[in-house]
Structures are given as C-alpha cells and as structure tokens.
Short mmCIF file of C-alpha atoms in Angstrom, two decimals:
data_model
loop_
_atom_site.label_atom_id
_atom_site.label_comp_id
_atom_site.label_asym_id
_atom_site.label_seq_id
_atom_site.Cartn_x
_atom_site.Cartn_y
_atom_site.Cartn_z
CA UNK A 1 -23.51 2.49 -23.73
CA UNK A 2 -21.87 -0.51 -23.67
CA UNK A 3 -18.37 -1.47 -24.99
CA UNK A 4 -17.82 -2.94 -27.85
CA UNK A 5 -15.06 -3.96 -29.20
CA UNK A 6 -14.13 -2.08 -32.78
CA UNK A 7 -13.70 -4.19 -35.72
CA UNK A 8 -9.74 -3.72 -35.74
CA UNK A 9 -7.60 -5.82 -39.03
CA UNK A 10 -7.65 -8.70 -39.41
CA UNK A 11 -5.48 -10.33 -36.41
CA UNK A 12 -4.46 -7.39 -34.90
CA UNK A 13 -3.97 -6.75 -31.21
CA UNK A 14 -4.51 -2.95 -29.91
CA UNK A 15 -2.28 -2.63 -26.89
CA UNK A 16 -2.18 0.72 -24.40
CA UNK A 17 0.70 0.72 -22.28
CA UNK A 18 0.20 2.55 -18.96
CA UNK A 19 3.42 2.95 -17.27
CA UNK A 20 4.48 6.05 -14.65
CA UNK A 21 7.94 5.05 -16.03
CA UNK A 22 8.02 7.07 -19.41
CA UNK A 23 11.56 4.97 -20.80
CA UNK A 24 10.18 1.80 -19.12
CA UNK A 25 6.60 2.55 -21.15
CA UNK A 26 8.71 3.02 -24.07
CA UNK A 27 10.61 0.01 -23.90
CA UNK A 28 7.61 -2.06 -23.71
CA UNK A 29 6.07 -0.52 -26.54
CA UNK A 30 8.80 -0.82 -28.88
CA UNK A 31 9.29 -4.81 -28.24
CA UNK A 32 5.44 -5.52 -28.59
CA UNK A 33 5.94 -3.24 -31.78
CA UNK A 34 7.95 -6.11 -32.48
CA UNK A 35 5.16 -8.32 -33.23
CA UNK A 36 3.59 -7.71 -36.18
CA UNK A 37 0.04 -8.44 -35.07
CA UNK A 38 0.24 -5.41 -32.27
CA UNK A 39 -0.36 -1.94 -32.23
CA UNK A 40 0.63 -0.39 -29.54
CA UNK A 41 -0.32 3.28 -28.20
CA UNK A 42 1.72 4.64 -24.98
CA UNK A 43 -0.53 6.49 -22.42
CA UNK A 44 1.85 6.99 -19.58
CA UNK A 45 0.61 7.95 -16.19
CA UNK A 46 -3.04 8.54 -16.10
CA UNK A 47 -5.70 9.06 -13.71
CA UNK A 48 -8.33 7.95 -15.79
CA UNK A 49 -6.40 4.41 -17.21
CA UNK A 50 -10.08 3.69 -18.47
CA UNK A 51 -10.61 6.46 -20.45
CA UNK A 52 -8.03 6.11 -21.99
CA UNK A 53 -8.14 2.62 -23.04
CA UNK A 54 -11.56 2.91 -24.48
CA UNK A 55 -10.69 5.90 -26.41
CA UNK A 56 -7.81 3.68 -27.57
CA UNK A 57 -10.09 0.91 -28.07
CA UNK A 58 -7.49 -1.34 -26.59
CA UNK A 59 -7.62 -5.00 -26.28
CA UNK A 60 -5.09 -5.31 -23.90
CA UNK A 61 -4.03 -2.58 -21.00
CA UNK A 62 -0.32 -3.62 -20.72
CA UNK A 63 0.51 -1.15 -16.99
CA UNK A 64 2.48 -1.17 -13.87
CA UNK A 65 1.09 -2.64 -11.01
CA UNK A 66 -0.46 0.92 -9.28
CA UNK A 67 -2.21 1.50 -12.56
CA UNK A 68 -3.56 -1.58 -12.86
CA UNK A 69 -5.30 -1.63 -9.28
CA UNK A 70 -6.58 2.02 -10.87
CA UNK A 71 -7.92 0.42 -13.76
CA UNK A 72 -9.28 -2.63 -12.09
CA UNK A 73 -10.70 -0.90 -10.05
CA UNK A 74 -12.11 1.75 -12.86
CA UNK A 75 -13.57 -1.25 -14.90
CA UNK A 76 -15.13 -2.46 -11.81
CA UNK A 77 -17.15 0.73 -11.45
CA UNK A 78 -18.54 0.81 -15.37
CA UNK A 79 -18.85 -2.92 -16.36
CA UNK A 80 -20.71 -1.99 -18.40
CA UNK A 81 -19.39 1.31 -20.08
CA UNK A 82 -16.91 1.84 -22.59
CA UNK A 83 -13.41 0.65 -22.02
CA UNK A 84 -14.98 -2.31 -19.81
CA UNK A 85 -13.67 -5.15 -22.10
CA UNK A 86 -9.80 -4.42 -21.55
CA UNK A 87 -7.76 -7.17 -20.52
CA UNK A 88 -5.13 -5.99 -18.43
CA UNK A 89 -1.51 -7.39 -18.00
CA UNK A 90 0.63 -6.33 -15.03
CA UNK A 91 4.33 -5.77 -15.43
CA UNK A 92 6.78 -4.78 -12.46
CA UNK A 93 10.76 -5.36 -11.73
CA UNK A 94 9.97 -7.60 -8.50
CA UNK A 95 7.26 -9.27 -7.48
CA UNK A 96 5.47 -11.60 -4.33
CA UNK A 97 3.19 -14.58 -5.12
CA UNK A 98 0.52 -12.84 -3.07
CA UNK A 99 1.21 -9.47 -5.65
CA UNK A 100 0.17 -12.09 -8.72
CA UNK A 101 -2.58 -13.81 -6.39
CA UNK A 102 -4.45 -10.93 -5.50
CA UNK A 103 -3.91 -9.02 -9.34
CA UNK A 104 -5.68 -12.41 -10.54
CA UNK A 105 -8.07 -12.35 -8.14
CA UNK A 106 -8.99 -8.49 -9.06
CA UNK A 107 -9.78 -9.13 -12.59
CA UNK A 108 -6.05 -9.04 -13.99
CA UNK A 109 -5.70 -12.03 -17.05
CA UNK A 110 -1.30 -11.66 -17.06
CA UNK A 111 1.38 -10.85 -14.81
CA UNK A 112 4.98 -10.35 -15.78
CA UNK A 113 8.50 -9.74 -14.96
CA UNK A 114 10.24 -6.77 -16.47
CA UNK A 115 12.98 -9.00 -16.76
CA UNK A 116 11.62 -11.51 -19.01
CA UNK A 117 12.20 -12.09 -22.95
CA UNK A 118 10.64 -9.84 -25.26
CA UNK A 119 8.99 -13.13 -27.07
CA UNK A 120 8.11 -13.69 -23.51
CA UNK A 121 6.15 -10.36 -23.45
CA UNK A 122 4.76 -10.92 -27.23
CA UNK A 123 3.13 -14.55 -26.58
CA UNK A 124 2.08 -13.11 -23.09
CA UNK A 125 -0.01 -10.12 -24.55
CA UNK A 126 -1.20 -12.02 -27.62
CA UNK A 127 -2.81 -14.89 -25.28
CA UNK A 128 -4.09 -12.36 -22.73
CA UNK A 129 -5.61 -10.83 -26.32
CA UNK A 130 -7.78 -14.21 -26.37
CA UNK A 131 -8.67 -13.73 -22.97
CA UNK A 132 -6.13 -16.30 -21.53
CA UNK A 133 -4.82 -15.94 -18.05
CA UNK A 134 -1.24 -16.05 -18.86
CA UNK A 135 2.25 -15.62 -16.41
CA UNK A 136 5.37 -15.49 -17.50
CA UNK A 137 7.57 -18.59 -16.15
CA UNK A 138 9.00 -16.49 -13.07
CA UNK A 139 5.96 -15.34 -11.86
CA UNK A 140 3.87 -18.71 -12.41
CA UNK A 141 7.49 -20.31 -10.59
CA UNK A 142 6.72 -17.92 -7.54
CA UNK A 143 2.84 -18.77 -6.93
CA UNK A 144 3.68 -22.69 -7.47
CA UNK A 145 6.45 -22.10 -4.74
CA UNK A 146 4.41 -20.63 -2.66
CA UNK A 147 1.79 -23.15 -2.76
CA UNK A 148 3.74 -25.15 -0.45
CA UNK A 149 4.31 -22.79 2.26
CA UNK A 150 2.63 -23.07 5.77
CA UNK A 151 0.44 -20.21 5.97
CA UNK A 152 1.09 -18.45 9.43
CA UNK A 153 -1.41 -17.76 12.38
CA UNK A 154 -2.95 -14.10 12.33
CA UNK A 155 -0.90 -14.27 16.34
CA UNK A 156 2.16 -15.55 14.04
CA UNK A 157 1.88 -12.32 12.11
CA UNK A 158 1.84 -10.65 14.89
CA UNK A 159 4.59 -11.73 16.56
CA UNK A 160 6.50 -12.28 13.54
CA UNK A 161 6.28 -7.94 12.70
CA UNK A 162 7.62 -7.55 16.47
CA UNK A 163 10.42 -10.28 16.28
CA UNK A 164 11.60 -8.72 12.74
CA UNK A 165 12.39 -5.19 14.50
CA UNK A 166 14.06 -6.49 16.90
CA UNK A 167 11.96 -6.83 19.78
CA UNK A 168 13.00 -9.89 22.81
CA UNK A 169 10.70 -12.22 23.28
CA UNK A 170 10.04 -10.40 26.69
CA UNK A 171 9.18 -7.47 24.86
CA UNK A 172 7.02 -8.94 22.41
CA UNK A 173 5.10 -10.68 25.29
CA UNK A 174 4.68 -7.47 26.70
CA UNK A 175 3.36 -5.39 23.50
CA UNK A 176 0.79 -8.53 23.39
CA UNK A 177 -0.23 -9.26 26.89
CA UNK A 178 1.04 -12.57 25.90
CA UNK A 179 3.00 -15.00 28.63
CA UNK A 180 6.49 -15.71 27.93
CA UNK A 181 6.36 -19.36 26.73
CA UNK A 182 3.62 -18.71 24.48
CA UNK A 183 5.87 -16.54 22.88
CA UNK A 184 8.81 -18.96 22.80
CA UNK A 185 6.13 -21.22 21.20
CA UNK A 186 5.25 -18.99 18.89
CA UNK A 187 8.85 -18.09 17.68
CA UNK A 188 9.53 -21.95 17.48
CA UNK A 189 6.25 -22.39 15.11
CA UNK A 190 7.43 -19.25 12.89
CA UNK A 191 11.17 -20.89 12.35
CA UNK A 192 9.99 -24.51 11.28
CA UNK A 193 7.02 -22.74 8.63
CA UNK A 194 9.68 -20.27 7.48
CA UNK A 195 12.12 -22.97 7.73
CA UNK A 196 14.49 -20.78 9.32
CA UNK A 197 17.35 -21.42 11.79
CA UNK A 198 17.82 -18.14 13.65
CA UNK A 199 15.18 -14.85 14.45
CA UNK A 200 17.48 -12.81 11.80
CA UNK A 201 16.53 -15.62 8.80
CA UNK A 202 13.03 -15.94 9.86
CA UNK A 203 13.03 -12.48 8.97
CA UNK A 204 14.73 -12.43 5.62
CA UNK A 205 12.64 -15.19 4.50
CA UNK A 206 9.92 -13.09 5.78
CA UNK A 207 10.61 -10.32 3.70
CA UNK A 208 11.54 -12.98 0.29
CA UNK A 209 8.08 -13.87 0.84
CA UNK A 210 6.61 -10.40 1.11
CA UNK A 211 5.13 -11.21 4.99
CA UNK A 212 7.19 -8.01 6.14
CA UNK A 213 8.28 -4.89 4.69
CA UNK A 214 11.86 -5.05 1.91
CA UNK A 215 14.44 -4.13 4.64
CA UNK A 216 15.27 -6.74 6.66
CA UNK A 217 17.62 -6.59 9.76
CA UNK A 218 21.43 -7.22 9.47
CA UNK A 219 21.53 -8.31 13.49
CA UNK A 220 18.36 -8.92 15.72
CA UNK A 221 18.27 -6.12 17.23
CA UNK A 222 18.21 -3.95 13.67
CA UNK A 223 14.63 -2.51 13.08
CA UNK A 224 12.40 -3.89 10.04
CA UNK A 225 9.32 -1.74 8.40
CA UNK A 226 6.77 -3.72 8.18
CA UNK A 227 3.63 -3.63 6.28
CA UNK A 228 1.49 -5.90 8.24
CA UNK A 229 -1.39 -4.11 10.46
CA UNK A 230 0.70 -2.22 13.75
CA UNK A 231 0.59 -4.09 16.91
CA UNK A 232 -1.15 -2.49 19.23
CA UNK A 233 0.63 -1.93 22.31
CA UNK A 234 -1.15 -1.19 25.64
CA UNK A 235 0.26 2.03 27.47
CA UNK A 236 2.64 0.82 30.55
CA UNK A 237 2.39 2.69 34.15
CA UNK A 238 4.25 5.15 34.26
CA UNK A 239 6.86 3.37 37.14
CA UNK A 240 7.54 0.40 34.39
CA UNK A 241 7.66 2.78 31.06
CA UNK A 242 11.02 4.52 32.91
CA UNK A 243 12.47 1.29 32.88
CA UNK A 244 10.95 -0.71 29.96
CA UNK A 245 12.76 -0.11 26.63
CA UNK A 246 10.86 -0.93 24.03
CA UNK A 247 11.00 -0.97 19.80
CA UNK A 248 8.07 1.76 18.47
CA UNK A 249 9.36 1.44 14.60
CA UNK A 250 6.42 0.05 12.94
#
C-alpha cells in the first residue's frame, strides 16, 4: 500500500525527531514547537525509524546522522510502502563536507549544525517540508570550501594514513613496496594539496577535512587512527623484521 500523505491542518508540518540523545531529541522538539505551523512527536532511538514515521505520518524525519543512514536506508527498501514520503533532515554537533555530500547523495533533503539558531532550525524544517534541499549556513560554508580542495590520489591516501601515524618515509616505502623518492614525491604532492608546511599539519588538516581519523598527532612520530582502508603491509623475512621497527596502529 502506498504512502500517502494524511490530510494534516491547514499549513501544518508533522515532524518526528529521531535522536539516540533523549535531552538533545528534546531540545529539538521544543524549539520546532516553537513554530506554530509544526507538530512535533519525539521517537528517540529506534530500529525501525520508518515505522515509526509512517505511523506518525511525518512530513519531515528530523534524526542524528546514524538514524538517518537507518532510515535512508529503510525508505530505500519500501519506496513504495508506508512511511516512504518522509523527508529527512540530519542534525549532528560536527560535521565533514563529505558527511553532508554523501547524506545528500543518499536521499537526505537538510543537513544541520546543532549549533545553529533555532529560526535556523524552523526555516530549515519548514523548507525541507516543501521538499527543498536546505543547509544551514555552516554546513553549506563547509561543502563550498571544500569545493576548492585538490582531491588526493588513492596512493596519496595511502601514504597520507602511514605518514599521519608516524611512519618515515623509509617505512612507508617499505609497507608499500614503494622506492624512496616516490615517496618523497608523494609527501611533497600531499603538503602543497593540503597546503601544509610540515608532516604534523598535513595531518591536522587531514583530520579538519575528515581524510583521517579525529586524533591527530602532537609530534610526527605520535600515532593517528585512521579511517581510511588499512595498508596492507607485506610480511618481512624474518632476518629484517628483528631489525625493522615499524608503526602497526591502524
């Protein structure tokens, strides 16, 4: 059966908020209770976002960003079923252009900052409502940024995740049967796109831009978590591995 959107009043806006946070849920619920036009029904955590919204018959799925994928993801899977009309609005305390990019690309029609102004929040849900893509100024200022960037090399990446925990350039050549200039090269290409001046800011920047994991190094040879794919690293003899020292935080 297909969804169809109930005939609400006049003007008004039915909004679920989906939030694991139960005071951040309420928060956003009482400032979009603000707005006359809304009404607003708190789910909380759910496995079943979908469900929930339909049985809400919600016009907009205000949730964090794990719920969202869930829902996405949910109204993917019944596009044609009951809930499938929800327009969903991601809000989160930080976020990385790629975060709003790829919500966007999923089917998400708003992203915002937990930070912004509760009229922020209001005029963002209400144009969502009209099936708008809508971001609040911080967000939309982060994917404009990031427009200009110089998109790294997929060998880049790789030798970007081993030069953010620390590893030499000797090392990294080693972990990717890769010759020592072509290294250097590499490291020399990463600086200018990242616009960086040492291997320490390259990584900062990295992590500012979400290419590595949040905890950057304080000194070079200070380990980073990434979340790009783990380098493989080929097994050394057994003579060499006594003497090699090498970085296996990944």
């Amino acid at each position: 059966m297909s969804y169809e959107r109930m005939s609400h009043a006049a003007g008004t806006v039915r909004v679920s908020v989906i939030h694991s946070e139960a005071v951040i849920a309420l928060g956003i619920a009482t400032a979009l209770r603000g707005q006359s036009s809304c009404e607003v029904d708190i789910v909380g955590a759910t496995t079943s976002p979908l469900a929930a919204c339909a049985s809400a018959q919600a016009d907009v799925a205000v949730c964090d960003p794990t719920s969202a994928a869930l829902l996405l993801a949910q109204r993917r899977d019944h596009a044609h079923g009951w809930g499938s009309g929800v327009r969903v609005l991601v809000v989160s305390t930080q976020v990385q252009p790629q975060d709003v990019q790829a919500a966007l690309r999923h089917g998400a029609h708003g992203y915002a900052l937990l930070d912004c102004s509760i009229t922020q929040l209001q005029e963002i849900v209400l144009a969502v409502s009209r099936g708008q893509r809508h971001l609040c100024p911080a967000a939309a200022s982060l994917v404009a940024e990031s427009m200009s960037y110089q998109a790294l090399t997929g060998r880049e990446s790789e030798v970007l995740q081993l030069l953010a925990q620390g590893d030499s350039n000797k090392s990294i050549a080693n972990a990717l049967s890769l010759s020592g200039g072509t290294v250097k090269a590499h490291v020399k290409s990463i600086l200018n796109k990242l616009d960086a001046k040492s291997r320490t800011e390259a990584a900062n920047v990295a992590m500012r831009r979400g290419l590595i994991g949040s905890q950057a190094p304080s000194s070079p040879a200070a380990g980073v978590r990434t979340e790009l794919p783990p380098v493989h690293r080929p097994q050394a003899p057994a003579s060499a591995s006594a003497t090699r020292s090498l970085s296996h935080a990944i």
